[in-house]
Amino acid sequence: MSLERLPNAELNRRELSPYAQTFLSRIDRFARQNRDGSYSAIPEAVNMDILQQHIAGTVTLGAYALNTTSEAKWVCLDADTDTEWHRLRNMAQELKDEHVPNYLEPSLRGGHLWLFLPEPLAGQEARRFARQLLYEQDLPTVEIYPKQDRLRTGPGSLVRLPLGVHRKANHRYHFVDLSGEPIAPTIREQIRILARPERVPRSFVELVLSLSPEPQPIPYPPPFEGKTLTISGGEVSEQIKSRISVYDFVSQFMEINRDGRGLCPFHDDHHMSFSVHRERNFWRCFATHCNKGYTVIDFWMYWRNISFRQAVKELAASLL
């Protein structure tokens, strides 16, 4: 049986359920990949029919990285270039040499390295674990899934559910060993392996976290506490906008790349719709149904769900 095709009839609930449990952090909803590689959120529960369609290649699903309590049961490292993919495979070899199980999955560009955790970790801890591994390999540009420390709006980031057909490439990417050969010759056999993957030893997770910097508390500006707003030289709001870098401020609360792009925290975003313009010192979400922006005051209003006046008070207090 080819890795490219497998009739629905050959897969039953007994085979698919453990595979789904490996990758799906939540089953109350799912995302479906579109032809351009983007995803559409589907507010419906995952069922056996849709899983069979995914394996058959008629639809392609996305796997959310965090469950409803912001915990992760796996970490996926995403290499977007051939160079990153080569170095990620070297990392996989080093981990294997340390008896740390990991799984390699090529993709349209580069590929994924999957690490299955011994038990669910808070998103912040899972990301801290992954960041430390990448830091030790000097791979700062490899993306980490989950992308969020915790959920704020929507279900957060997702990865294509493995062994489905990538809609843009029209190709099924299977898991490979360090030499690039399939870890098993058929989809069914790969599913059996992934239904019960080897997990990262708890002792290794603890070791890596002990080497990683402790997470810093979220840097909220201090409470206003009735301070008098006496910032000299112009209107208070204008002083705030001129003295606070939107890029530096926003990056304390959400992950944005060097180009100032990120997943908008104010809606269920899969397209990195959020963008910061460093030179002009403003931000904007380009998603049609969101379309928020523009100043640091606006960001703080949306983030805290407070009025313009309260946002000015809190931000001004941080400058006094």
PDB file of C-alpha atoms in Angstrom:
ATOM      1  CA  MET A   1       0.000   0.000   0.000  1.00  0.00           C
ATOM      2  CA  SER A   2       1.386   3.367  -1.047  1.00  0.00           C
ATOM      3  CA  LEU A   3       1.982   6.127   1.468  1.00  0.00           C
ATOM      4  CA  GLU A   4       0.001   8.428  -0.828  1.00  0.00           C
ATOM      5  CA  ARG A   5      -3.345   6.605  -0.701  1.00  0.00           C
ATOM      6  CA  LEU A   6      -5.279   4.642   1.868  1.00  0.00           C
ATOM      7  CA  PRO A   7      -9.030   3.931   1.525  1.00  0.00           C
ATOM      8  CA  ASN A   8     -11.258   4.969   4.421  1.00  0.00           C
ATOM      9  CA  ALA A   9     -12.361   1.379   4.912  1.00  0.00           C
ATOM     10  CA  GLU A  10      -8.895   0.376   6.037  1.00  0.00           C
ATOM     11  CA  LEU A  11      -8.986   2.649   9.067  1.00  0.00           C
ATOM     12  CA  ASN A  12     -11.387   2.190  11.952  1.00  0.00           C
ATOM     13  CA  ARG A  13     -12.061   3.929  15.239  1.00  0.00           C
ATOM     14  CA  ARG A  14      -9.683   1.642  17.129  1.00  0.00           C
ATOM     15  CA  GLU A  15      -6.814   2.742  14.886  1.00  0.00           C
ATOM     16  CA  LEU A  16      -7.676   6.431  14.510  1.00  0.00           C
ATOM     17  CA  SER A  17      -8.656   7.333  18.078  1.00  0.00           C
ATOM     18  CA  PRO A  18      -5.167   6.906  19.625  1.00  0.00           C
ATOM     19  CA  TYR A  19      -3.613   8.803  16.691  1.00  0.00           C
ATOM     20  CA  ALA A  20      -6.060  11.666  17.240  1.00  0.00           C
ATOM     21  CA  GLN A  21      -5.319  11.664  20.969  1.00  0.00           C
ATOM     22  CA  THR A  22      -1.602  12.036  20.204  1.00  0.00           C
ATOM     23  CA  PHE A  23      -1.994  15.220  18.205  1.00  0.00           C
ATOM     24  CA  LEU A  24      -5.345  16.850  19.026  1.00  0.00           C
ATOM     25  CA  SER A  25      -5.243  19.007  22.128  1.00  0.00           C
ATOM     26  CA  ARG A  26      -8.944  19.719  21.777  1.00  0.00           C
ATOM     27  CA  ILE A  27     -11.791  18.014  19.981  1.00  0.00           C
ATOM     28  CA  ASP A  28     -14.532  20.593  20.562  1.00  0.00           C
ATOM     29  CA  ARG A  29     -13.508  22.386  17.362  1.00  0.00           C
ATOM     30  CA  PHE A  30     -11.082  22.061  14.460  1.00  0.00           C
ATOM     31  CA  ALA A  31      -9.583  24.002  11.570  1.00  0.00           C
ATOM     32  CA  ARG A  32      -9.654  23.035   7.904  1.00  0.00           C
ATOM     33  CA  GLN A  33      -6.843  23.884   5.505  1.00  0.00           C
ATOM     34  CA  ASN A  34      -7.756  25.863   2.389  1.00  0.00           C
ATOM     35  CA  ARG A  35      -6.209  25.483  -1.060  1.00  0.00           C
ATOM     36  CA  ASP A  36      -3.829  28.406  -0.459  1.00  0.00           C
ATOM     37  CA  GLY A  37      -2.462  26.767   2.713  1.00  0.00           C
ATOM     38  CA  SER A  38      -4.406  29.022   5.106  1.00  0.00           C
ATOM     39  CA  TYR A  39      -6.936  27.657   7.614  1.00  0.00           C
ATOM     40  CA  SER A  40     -10.584  28.266   8.370  1.00  0.00           C
ATOM     41  CA  ALA A  41     -11.835  27.712  11.910  1.00  0.00           C
ATOM     42  CA  ILE A  42     -14.743  25.258  12.157  1.00  0.00           C
ATOM     43  CA  PRO A  43     -16.686  25.579  15.444  1.00  0.00           C
ATOM     44  CA  GLU A  44     -17.732  21.922  15.397  1.00  0.00           C
ATOM     45  CA  ALA A  45     -16.513  18.874  17.301  1.00  0.00           C
ATOM     46  CA  VAL A  46     -14.019  16.516  15.695  1.00  0.00           C
ATOM     47  CA  ASN A  47     -15.615  13.205  14.727  1.00  0.00           C
ATOM     48  CA  MET A  48     -14.487   9.960  13.169  1.00  0.00           C
ATOM     49  CA  ASP A  49     -15.842  10.856   9.733  1.00  0.00           C
ATOM     50  CA  ILE A  50     -13.722  14.015   9.450  1.00  0.00           C
ATOM     51  CA  LEU A  51     -10.629  12.149  10.691  1.00  0.00           C
ATOM     52  CA  GLN A  52     -11.148   9.460   8.050  1.00  0.00           C
ATOM     53  CA  GLN A  53     -11.524  12.161   5.389  1.00  0.00           C
ATOM     54  CA  HIS A  54      -8.256  13.724   6.574  1.00  0.00           C
ATOM     55  CA  ILE A  55      -6.360  10.448   6.215  1.00  0.00           C
ATOM     56  CA  ALA A  56      -8.063   9.719   2.894  1.00  0.00           C
ATOM     57  CA  GLY A  57      -6.849  13.102   1.641  1.00  0.00           C
ATOM     58  CA  THR A  58     -10.217  14.672   0.839  1.00  0.00           C
ATOM     59  CA  VAL A  59      -9.876  17.325   3.578  1.00  0.00           C
ATOM     60  CA  THR A  60      -6.918  18.488   5.659  1.00  0.00           C
ATOM     61  CA  LEU A  61      -7.230  19.392   9.327  1.00  0.00           C
ATOM     62  CA  GLY A  62      -5.170  21.566  11.632  1.00  0.00           C
ATOM     63  CA  ALA A  63      -4.197  20.487  15.159  1.00  0.00           C
ATOM     64  CA  TYR A  64      -4.436  23.203  17.818  1.00  0.00           C
ATOM     65  CA  ALA A  65      -1.356  23.322  20.036  1.00  0.00           C
ATOM     66  CA  LEU A  66      -3.050  24.234  23.339  1.00  0.00           C
ATOM     67  CA  ASN A  67      -6.021  22.738  25.114  1.00  0.00           C
ATOM     68  CA  THR A  68      -8.751  24.833  26.725  1.00  0.00           C
ATOM     69  CA  THR A  69      -6.640  25.315  29.874  1.00  0.00           C
ATOM     70  CA  SER A  70      -3.600  26.485  27.868  1.00  0.00           C
ATOM     71  CA  GLU A  71      -1.627  23.256  28.232  1.00  0.00           C
ATOM     72  CA  ALA A  72       0.460  21.555  25.541  1.00  0.00           C
ATOM     73  CA  LYS A  73       1.112  17.836  25.159  1.00  0.00           C
ATOM     74  CA  TRP A  74       3.640  18.302  22.367  1.00  0.00           C
ATOM     75  CA  VAL A  75       6.084  20.836  21.012  1.00  0.00           C
ATOM     76  CA  CYS A  76       6.537  21.251  17.274  1.00  0.00           C
ATOM     77  CA  LEU A  77       9.587  23.088  15.899  1.00  0.00           C
ATOM     78  CA  ASP A  78       8.991  24.451  12.413  1.00  0.00           C
ATOM     79  CA  ALA A  79      11.932  24.990  10.022  1.00  0.00           C
ATOM     80  CA  ASP A  80      10.966  27.191   7.087  1.00  0.00           C
ATOM     81  CA  THR A  81      14.099  26.887   4.934  1.00  0.00           C
ATOM     82  CA  ASP A  82      16.383  24.114   3.734  1.00  0.00           C
ATOM     83  CA  THR A  83      19.189  25.442   5.954  1.00  0.00           C
ATOM     84  CA  GLU A  84      16.997  25.468   9.055  1.00  0.00           C
ATOM     85  CA  TRP A  85      15.686  21.994   8.202  1.00  0.00           C
ATOM     86  CA  HIS A  86      19.232  20.644   7.869  1.00  0.00           C
ATOM     87  CA  ARG A  87      20.177  22.074  11.261  1.00  0.00           C
ATOM     88  CA  LEU A  88      16.957  20.846  12.837  1.00  0.00           C
ATOM     89  CA  ARG A  89      17.805  17.320  11.655  1.00  0.00           C
ATOM     90  CA  ASN A  90      21.243  17.704  13.241  1.00  0.00           C
ATOM     91  CA  MET A  91      19.446  18.671  16.438  1.00  0.00           C
ATOM     92  CA  ALA A  92      17.287  15.551  16.119  1.00  0.00           C
ATOM     93  CA  GLN A  93      20.443  13.432  15.885  1.00  0.00           C
ATOM     94  CA  GLU A  94      21.923  15.062  18.989  1.00  0.00           C
ATOM     95  CA  LEU A  95      18.708  14.492  20.904  1.00  0.00           C
ATOM     96  CA  LYS A  96      18.641  10.867  19.810  1.00  0.00           C
ATOM     97  CA  ASP A  97      22.247  10.484  21.006  1.00  0.00           C
ATOM     98  CA  GLU A  98      21.008  11.693  24.411  1.00  0.00           C
ATOM     99  CA  HIS A  99      18.182   9.095  24.276  1.00  0.00           C
ATOM    100  CA  VAL A 100      15.537  11.766  23.730  1.00  0.00           C
ATOM    101  CA  PRO A 101      12.866  10.507  21.278  1.00  0.00           C
ATOM    102  CA  ASN A 102      11.816  12.877  18.508  1.00  0.00           C
ATOM    103  CA  TYR A 103      10.003  12.667  15.188  1.00  0.00           C
ATOM    104  CA  LEU A 104      10.838  14.339  11.872  1.00  0.00           C
ATOM    105  CA  GLU A 105       8.172  15.381   9.383  1.00  0.00           C
ATOM    106  CA  PRO A 106       9.162  17.113   6.098  1.00  0.00           C
ATOM    107  CA  SER A 107       6.847  19.827   4.822  1.00  0.00           C
ATOM    108  CA  LEU A 108       6.341  22.174   1.873  1.00  0.00           C
ATOM    109  CA  ARG A 109       9.286  24.278   3.043  1.00  0.00           C
ATOM    110  CA  GLY A 110      11.693  22.660   5.480  1.00  0.00           C
ATOM    111  CA  GLY A 111       9.929  20.507   8.036  1.00  0.00           C
ATOM    112  CA  HIS A 112       8.815  19.863  11.601  1.00  0.00           C
ATOM    113  CA  LEU A 113      10.543  18.278  14.572  1.00  0.00           C
ATOM    114  CA  TRP A 114       7.988  16.902  17.028  1.00  0.00           C
ATOM    115  CA  LEU A 115       8.675  16.296  20.719  1.00  0.00           C
ATOM    116  CA  PHE A 116       5.944  14.550  22.706  1.00  0.00           C
ATOM    117  CA  LEU A 117       5.939  15.626  26.352  1.00  0.00           C
ATOM    118  CA  PRO A 118       5.690  13.151  29.246  1.00  0.00           C
ATOM    119  CA  GLU A 119       2.590  14.968  30.485  1.00  0.00           C
ATOM    120  CA  PRO A 120       0.786  18.168  29.510  1.00  0.00           C
ATOM    121  CA  LEU A 121       2.756  21.313  30.339  1.00  0.00           C
ATOM    122  CA  ALA A 122       1.499  24.871  30.707  1.00  0.00           C
ATOM    123  CA  GLY A 123       1.989  26.624  27.389  1.00  0.00           C
ATOM    124  CA  GLN A 124       4.531  28.983  28.927  1.00  0.00           C
ATOM    125  CA  GLU A 125       6.642  26.071  30.210  1.00  0.00           C
ATOM    126  CA  ALA A 126       6.387  24.150  26.922  1.00  0.00           C
ATOM    127  CA  ARG A 127       7.579  27.215  25.035  1.00  0.00           C
ATOM    128  CA  ARG A 128      10.361  27.849  27.535  1.00  0.00           C
ATOM    129  CA  PHE A 129      11.513  24.246  27.063  1.00  0.00           C
ATOM    130  CA  ALA A 130      11.520  24.658  23.271  1.00  0.00           C
ATOM    131  CA  ARG A 131      13.242  28.052  23.349  1.00  0.00           C
ATOM    132  CA  GLN A 132      16.080  26.651  25.437  1.00  0.00           C
ATOM    133  CA  LEU A 133      16.613  23.780  22.988  1.00  0.00           C
ATOM    134  CA  LEU A 134      16.745  26.216  20.075  1.00  0.00           C
ATOM    135  CA  TYR A 135      19.010  28.580  21.994  1.00  0.00           C
ATOM    136  CA  GLU A 136      21.519  25.790  22.562  1.00  0.00           C
ATOM    137  CA  GLN A 137      21.477  25.046  18.818  1.00  0.00           C
ATOM    138  CA  ASP A 138      21.639  28.743  17.829  1.00  0.00           C
ATOM    139  CA  LEU A 139      18.392  28.464  15.888  1.00  0.00           C
ATOM    140  CA  PRO A 140      16.533  31.665  16.833  1.00  0.00           C
ATOM    141  CA  THR A 141      14.411  31.814  13.664  1.00  0.00           C
ATOM    142  CA  VAL A 142      12.816  28.366  13.941  1.00  0.00           C
ATOM    143  CA  GLU A 143       9.172  28.774  14.935  1.00  0.00           C
ATOM    144  CA  ILE A 144       7.764  27.174  18.068  1.00  0.00           C
ATOM    145  CA  TYR A 145       4.306  25.670  18.380  1.00  0.00           C
ATOM    146  CA  PRO A 146       2.474  26.486  20.569  1.00  0.00           C
ATOM    147  CA  LYS A 147       2.981  30.130  19.652  1.00  0.00           C
ATOM    148  CA  GLN A 148       1.210  31.420  22.758  1.00  0.00           C
ATOM    149  CA  ASP A 149       2.062  31.063  26.447  1.00  0.00           C
ATOM    150  CA  ARG A 150      -1.652  30.951  27.149  1.00  0.00           C
ATOM    151  CA  LEU A 151      -4.920  31.490  25.333  1.00  0.00           C
ATOM    152  CA  ARG A 152      -6.517  34.905  25.383  1.00  0.00           C
ATOM    153  CA  THR A 153      -8.873  35.007  22.413  1.00  0.00           C
ATOM    154  CA  GLY A 154      -9.728  32.095  20.164  1.00  0.00           C
ATOM    155  CA  PRO A 155      -8.093  28.652  20.203  1.00  0.00           C
ATOM    156  CA  GLY A 156      -4.565  29.847  19.403  1.00  0.00           C
ATOM    157  CA  SER A 157      -1.986  28.485  16.970  1.00  0.00           C
ATOM    158  CA  LEU A 158      -2.207  25.246  15.027  1.00  0.00           C
ATOM    159  CA  VAL A 159      -0.125  22.882  12.914  1.00  0.00           C
ATOM    160  CA  ARG A 160      -1.296  20.766   9.997  1.00  0.00           C
ATOM    161  CA  LEU A 161      -2.478  17.462  11.431  1.00  0.00           C
ATOM    162  CA  PRO A 162       0.166  14.975  10.235  1.00  0.00           C
ATOM    163  CA  LEU A 163      -0.376  12.480   7.426  1.00  0.00           C
ATOM    164  CA  GLY A 164      -2.998  14.581   5.668  1.00  0.00           C
ATOM    165  CA  VAL A 165      -2.520  16.037   2.187  1.00  0.00           C
ATOM    166  CA  HIS A 166      -1.103  19.563   2.139  1.00  0.00           C
ATOM    167  CA  ARG A 167      -3.725  21.410   0.076  1.00  0.00           C
ATOM    168  CA  LYS A 168      -1.312  23.912  -1.472  1.00  0.00           C
ATOM    169  CA  ALA A 169       1.382  21.363  -2.361  1.00  0.00           C
ATOM    170  CA  ASN A 170      -1.146  18.570  -3.081  1.00  0.00           C
ATOM    171  CA  HIS A 171       1.253  16.204  -1.364  1.00  0.00           C
ATOM    172  CA  ARG A 172       1.186  13.957   1.684  1.00  0.00           C
ATOM    173  CA  TYR A 173       4.219  14.353   3.930  1.00  0.00           C
ATOM    174  CA  HIS A 174       5.091  11.304   6.006  1.00  0.00           C
ATOM    175  CA  PHE A 175       7.439  10.951   8.964  1.00  0.00           C
ATOM    176  CA  VAL A 176      11.051  10.053   8.224  1.00  0.00           C
ATOM    177  CA  ASP A 177      14.070   8.790  10.119  1.00  0.00           C
ATOM    178  CA  LEU A 178      17.401  10.595  10.330  1.00  0.00           C
ATOM    179  CA  SER A 179      18.435   9.230   6.940  1.00  0.00           C
ATOM    180  CA  GLY A 180      15.275  10.586   5.305  1.00  0.00           C
ATOM    181  CA  GLU A 181      13.572   7.214   4.876  1.00  0.00           C
ATOM    182  CA  PRO A 182       9.925   6.708   5.982  1.00  0.00           C
ATOM    183  CA  ILE A 183       9.658   5.460   9.559  1.00  0.00           C
ATOM    184  CA  ALA A 184       7.209   2.839   8.229  1.00  0.00           C
ATOM    185  CA  PRO A 185       6.224   1.855   4.675  1.00  0.00           C
ATOM    186  CA  THR A 186       2.465   2.546   4.888  1.00  0.00           C
ATOM    187  CA  ILE A 187       0.213   5.202   6.366  1.00  0.00           C
ATOM    188  CA  ARG A 188      -1.471   2.599   8.543  1.00  0.00           C
ATOM    189  CA  GLU A 189       1.864   1.554  10.053  1.00  0.00           C
ATOM    190  CA  GLN A 190       2.910   5.177  10.578  1.00  0.00           C
ATOM    191  CA  ILE A 191      -0.377   5.814  12.352  1.00  0.00           C
ATOM    192  CA  ARG A 192       0.259   2.832  14.621  1.00  0.00           C
ATOM    193  CA  ILE A 193       3.646   4.278  15.590  1.00  0.00           C
ATOM    194  CA  LEU A 194       2.265   7.771  16.148  1.00  0.00           C
ATOM    195  CA  ALA A 195      -0.676   6.456  18.158  1.00  0.00           C
ATOM    196  CA  ARG A 196       1.810   5.580  20.898  1.00  0.00           C
ATOM    197  CA  PRO A 197       4.838   7.799  20.341  1.00  0.00           C
ATOM    198  CA  GLU A 198       7.907   7.627  22.522  1.00  0.00           C
ATOM    199  CA  ARG A 199       7.865  10.580  24.863  1.00  0.00           C
ATOM    200  CA  VAL A 200      10.600  12.894  26.057  1.00  0.00           C
ATOM    201  CA  PRO A 201      11.862  11.696  29.455  1.00  0.00           C
ATOM    202  CA  ARG A 202      10.563  13.774  32.338  1.00  0.00           C
ATOM    203  CA  SER A 203      14.112  14.139  33.657  1.00  0.00           C
ATOM    204  CA  PHE A 204      15.220  15.720  30.364  1.00  0.00           C
ATOM    205  CA  VAL A 205      12.358  18.234  30.403  1.00  0.00           C
ATOM    206  CA  GLU A 206      13.256  19.180  33.973  1.00  0.00           C
ATOM    207  CA  LEU A 207      16.931  19.546  33.054  1.00  0.00           C
ATOM    208  CA  VAL A 208      16.227  21.814  30.087  1.00  0.00           C
ATOM    209  CA  LEU A 209      13.830  23.965  32.118  1.00  0.00           C
ATOM    210  CA  SER A 210      16.447  24.295  34.876  1.00  0.00           C
ATOM    211  CA  LEU A 211      18.813  25.812  32.297  1.00  0.00           C
ATOM    212  CA  SER A 212      16.190  28.150  30.856  1.00  0.00           C
ATOM    213  CA  PRO A 213      15.686  31.661  32.269  1.00  0.00           C
ATOM    214  CA  GLU A 214      12.712  31.916  34.599  1.00  0.00           C
ATOM    215  CA  PRO A 215       9.716  33.596  32.931  1.00  0.00           C
ATOM    216  CA  GLN A 216       9.328  37.233  33.800  1.00  0.00           C
ATOM    217  CA  PRO A 217       6.007  38.536  35.102  1.00  0.00           C
ATOM    218  CA  ILE A 218       3.856  40.359  32.577  1.00  0.00           C
ATOM    219  CA  PRO A 219       5.057  43.984  32.747  1.00  0.00           C
ATOM    220  CA  TYR A 220       1.808  45.800  33.345  1.00  0.00           C
ATOM    221  CA  PRO A 221       2.265  49.524  33.923  1.00  0.00           C
ATOM    222  CA  PRO A 222       1.813  50.349  37.626  1.00  0.00           C
ATOM    223  CA  PRO A 223      -1.691  51.279  38.756  1.00  0.00           C
ATOM    224  CA  PHE A 224      -2.572  54.915  38.425  1.00  0.00           C
ATOM    225  CA  GLU A 225      -3.382  55.367  42.135  1.00  0.00           C
ATOM    226  CA  GLY A 226      -4.502  58.953  41.702  1.00  0.00           C
ATOM    227  CA  LYS A 227      -1.172  60.343  40.479  1.00  0.00           C
ATOM    228  CA  THR A 228      -1.321  63.735  38.840  1.00  0.00           C
ATOM    229  CA  LEU A 229      -0.566  63.589  35.142  1.00  0.00           C
ATOM    230  CA  THR A 230       2.044  66.292  34.817  1.00  0.00           C
ATOM    231  CA  ILE A 231       4.196  65.277  31.875  1.00  0.00           C
ATOM    232  CA  SER A 232       5.587  68.515  30.553  1.00  0.00           C
ATOM    233  CA  GLY A 233       5.523  69.529  26.903  1.00  0.00           C
ATOM    234  CA  GLY A 234       2.207  68.851  25.219  1.00  0.00           C
ATOM    235  CA  GLU A 235      -0.857  66.696  25.633  1.00  0.00           C
ATOM    236  CA  VAL A 236      -0.430  63.612  27.803  1.00  0.00           C
ATOM    237  CA  SER A 237      -1.658  61.238  25.094  1.00  0.00           C
ATOM    238  CA  GLU A 238       0.779  62.682  22.549  1.00  0.00           C
ATOM    239  CA  GLN A 239       3.646  62.370  25.020  1.00  0.00           C
ATOM    240  CA  ILE A 240       2.774  58.712  25.597  1.00  0.00           C
ATOM    241  CA  LYS A 241       2.724  57.997  21.848  1.00  0.00           C
ATOM    242  CA  SER A 242       6.046  59.758  21.282  1.00  0.00           C
ATOM    243  CA  ARG A 243       7.877  58.263  24.267  1.00  0.00           C
ATOM    244  CA  ILE A 244       6.754  54.617  24.110  1.00  0.00           C
ATOM    245  CA  SER A 245       7.956  52.373  21.279  1.00  0.00           C
ATOM    246  CA  VAL A 246       4.996  50.363  20.020  1.00  0.00           C
ATOM    247  CA  TYR A 247       7.293  47.517  18.933  1.00  0.00           C
ATOM    248  CA  ASP A 248       9.054  47.280  22.317  1.00  0.00           C
ATOM    249  CA  PHE A 249       5.816  47.621  24.262  1.00  0.00           C
ATOM    250  CA  VAL A 250       3.748  45.164  22.235  1.00  0.00           C
ATOM    251  CA  SER A 251       6.518  42.542  22.166  1.00  0.00           C
ATOM    252  CA  GLN A 252       6.222  42.278  25.950  1.00  0.00           C
ATOM    253  CA  PHE A 253       2.714  40.875  25.597  1.00  0.00           C
ATOM    254  CA  MET A 254       2.722  38.875  22.366  1.00  0.00           C
ATOM    255  CA  GLU A 255       5.205  37.208  20.049  1.00  0.00           C
ATOM    256  CA  ILE A 256       6.179  39.263  17.010  1.00  0.00           C
ATOM    257  CA  ASN A 257       8.991  38.539  14.606  1.00  0.00           C
ATOM    258  CA  ARG A 258      11.772  40.849  13.487  1.00  0.00           C
ATOM    259  CA  ASP A 259       9.527  42.235  10.754  1.00  0.00           C
ATOM    260  CA  GLY A 260       6.936  43.184  13.357  1.00  0.00           C
ATOM    261  CA  ARG A 261       4.447  40.502  12.290  1.00  0.00           C
ATOM    262  CA  GLY A 262       2.499  38.233  14.618  1.00  0.00           C
ATOM    263  CA  LEU A 263      -0.798  36.517  15.317  1.00  0.00           C
ATOM    264  CA  CYS A 264      -3.340  39.124  16.355  1.00  0.00           C
ATOM    265  CA  PRO A 265      -4.282  38.603  20.032  1.00  0.00           C
ATOM    266  CA  PHE A 266      -7.709  40.145  19.500  1.00  0.00           C
ATOM    267  CA  HIS A 267      -9.241  37.459  17.277  1.00  0.00           C
ATOM    268  CA  ASP A 268      -8.725  33.855  16.140  1.00  0.00           C
ATOM    269  CA  ASP A 269      -5.799  34.556  13.809  1.00  0.00           C
ATOM    270  CA  HIS A 270      -3.963  32.003  11.637  1.00  0.00           C
ATOM    271  CA  HIS A 271      -2.358  34.421   9.161  1.00  0.00           C
ATOM    272  CA  MET A 272      -0.083  36.711  11.227  1.00  0.00           C
ATOM    273  CA  SER A 273      -2.435  39.612  10.497  1.00  0.00           C
ATOM    274  CA  PHE A 274      -0.923  41.801  13.227  1.00  0.00           C
ATOM    275  CA  SER A 275       1.817  44.185  12.060  1.00  0.00           C
ATOM    276  CA  VAL A 276       3.933  46.878  13.738  1.00  0.00           C
ATOM    277  CA  HIS A 277       5.465  49.707  11.713  1.00  0.00           C
ATOM    278  CA  ARG A 278       8.607  50.587  13.652  1.00  0.00           C
ATOM    279  CA  GLU A 279       9.484  53.844  11.911  1.00  0.00           C
ATOM    280  CA  ARG A 280       5.996  55.315  12.117  1.00  0.00           C
ATOM    281  CA  ASN A 281       5.424  53.754  15.573  1.00  0.00           C
ATOM    282  CA  PHE A 282       1.975  52.267  15.047  1.00  0.00           C
ATOM    283  CA  TRP A 283       0.354  48.845  14.791  1.00  0.00           C
ATOM    284  CA  ARG A 284      -2.549  47.423  12.871  1.00  0.00           C
ATOM    285  CA  CYS A 285      -4.416  44.170  12.335  1.00  0.00           C
ATOM    286  CA  PHE A 286      -5.183  43.710   8.646  1.00  0.00           C
ATOM    287  CA  ALA A 287      -7.830  41.013   9.099  1.00  0.00           C
ATOM    288  CA  THR A 288     -11.047  42.317   7.583  1.00  0.00           C
ATOM    289  CA  HIS A 289     -13.226  41.316  10.528  1.00  0.00           C
ATOM    290  CA  CYS A 290     -10.788  42.795  13.077  1.00  0.00           C
ATOM    291  CA  ASN A 291      -9.097  45.830  11.495  1.00  0.00           C
ATOM    292  CA  LYS A 292      -7.894  47.271  14.808  1.00  0.00           C
ATOM    293  CA  GLY A 293      -5.097  49.797  15.385  1.00  0.00           C
ATOM    294  CA  TYR A 294      -3.151  52.110  15.748  1.00  0.00           C
ATOM    295  CA  THR A 295      -1.272  53.623  18.715  1.00  0.00           C
ATOM    296  CA  VAL A 296       0.161  52.166  21.915  1.00  0.00           C
ATOM    297  CA  ILE A 297      -2.873  53.619  23.701  1.00  0.00           C
ATOM    298  CA  ASP A 298      -5.231  51.714  21.406  1.00  0.00           C
ATOM    299  CA  PHE A 299      -3.320  48.491  22.031  1.00  0.00           C
ATOM    300  CA  TRP A 300      -3.577  48.946  25.807  1.00  0.00           C
ATOM    301  CA  MET A 301      -7.288  49.730  25.551  1.00  0.00           C
ATOM    302  CA  TYR A 302      -7.969  46.485  23.670  1.00  0.00           C
ATOM    303  CA  TRP A 303      -5.559  44.406  25.748  1.00  0.00           C
ATOM    304  CA  ARG A 304      -7.050  45.512  29.069  1.00  0.00           C
ATOM    305  CA  ASN A 305     -10.585  46.140  27.755  1.00  0.00           C
ATOM    306  CA  ILE A 306     -10.602  49.624  29.285  1.00  0.00           C
ATOM    307  CA  SER A 307     -11.538  53.110  28.149  1.00  0.00           C
ATOM    308  CA  PHE A 308      -9.238  55.559  26.382  1.00  0.00           C
ATOM    309  CA  ARG A 309      -9.065  57.697  29.506  1.00  0.00           C
ATOM    310  CA  GLN A 310      -8.104  54.772  31.749  1.00  0.00           C
ATOM    311  CA  ALA A 311      -5.490  53.586  29.249  1.00  0.00           C
ATOM    312  CA  VAL A 312      -3.919  57.054  29.182  1.00  0.00           C
ATOM    313  CA  LYS A 313      -3.863  57.134  32.988  1.00  0.00           C
ATOM    314  CA  GLU A 314      -2.139  53.769  33.301  1.00  0.00           C
ATOM    315  CA  LEU A 315       0.398  54.375  30.555  1.00  0.00           C
ATOM    316  CA  ALA A 316       1.163  57.873  31.811  1.00  0.00           C
ATOM    317  CA  ALA A 317       1.759  56.517  35.315  1.00  0.00           C
ATOM    318  CA  SER A 318       4.425  54.205  33.892  1.00  0.00           C
ATOM    319  CA  LEU A 319       6.292  57.238  32.545  1.00  0.00           C
ATOM    320  CA  LEU A 320       6.243  59.287  35.739  1.00  0.00           C
TER     321      LEU A 320
END
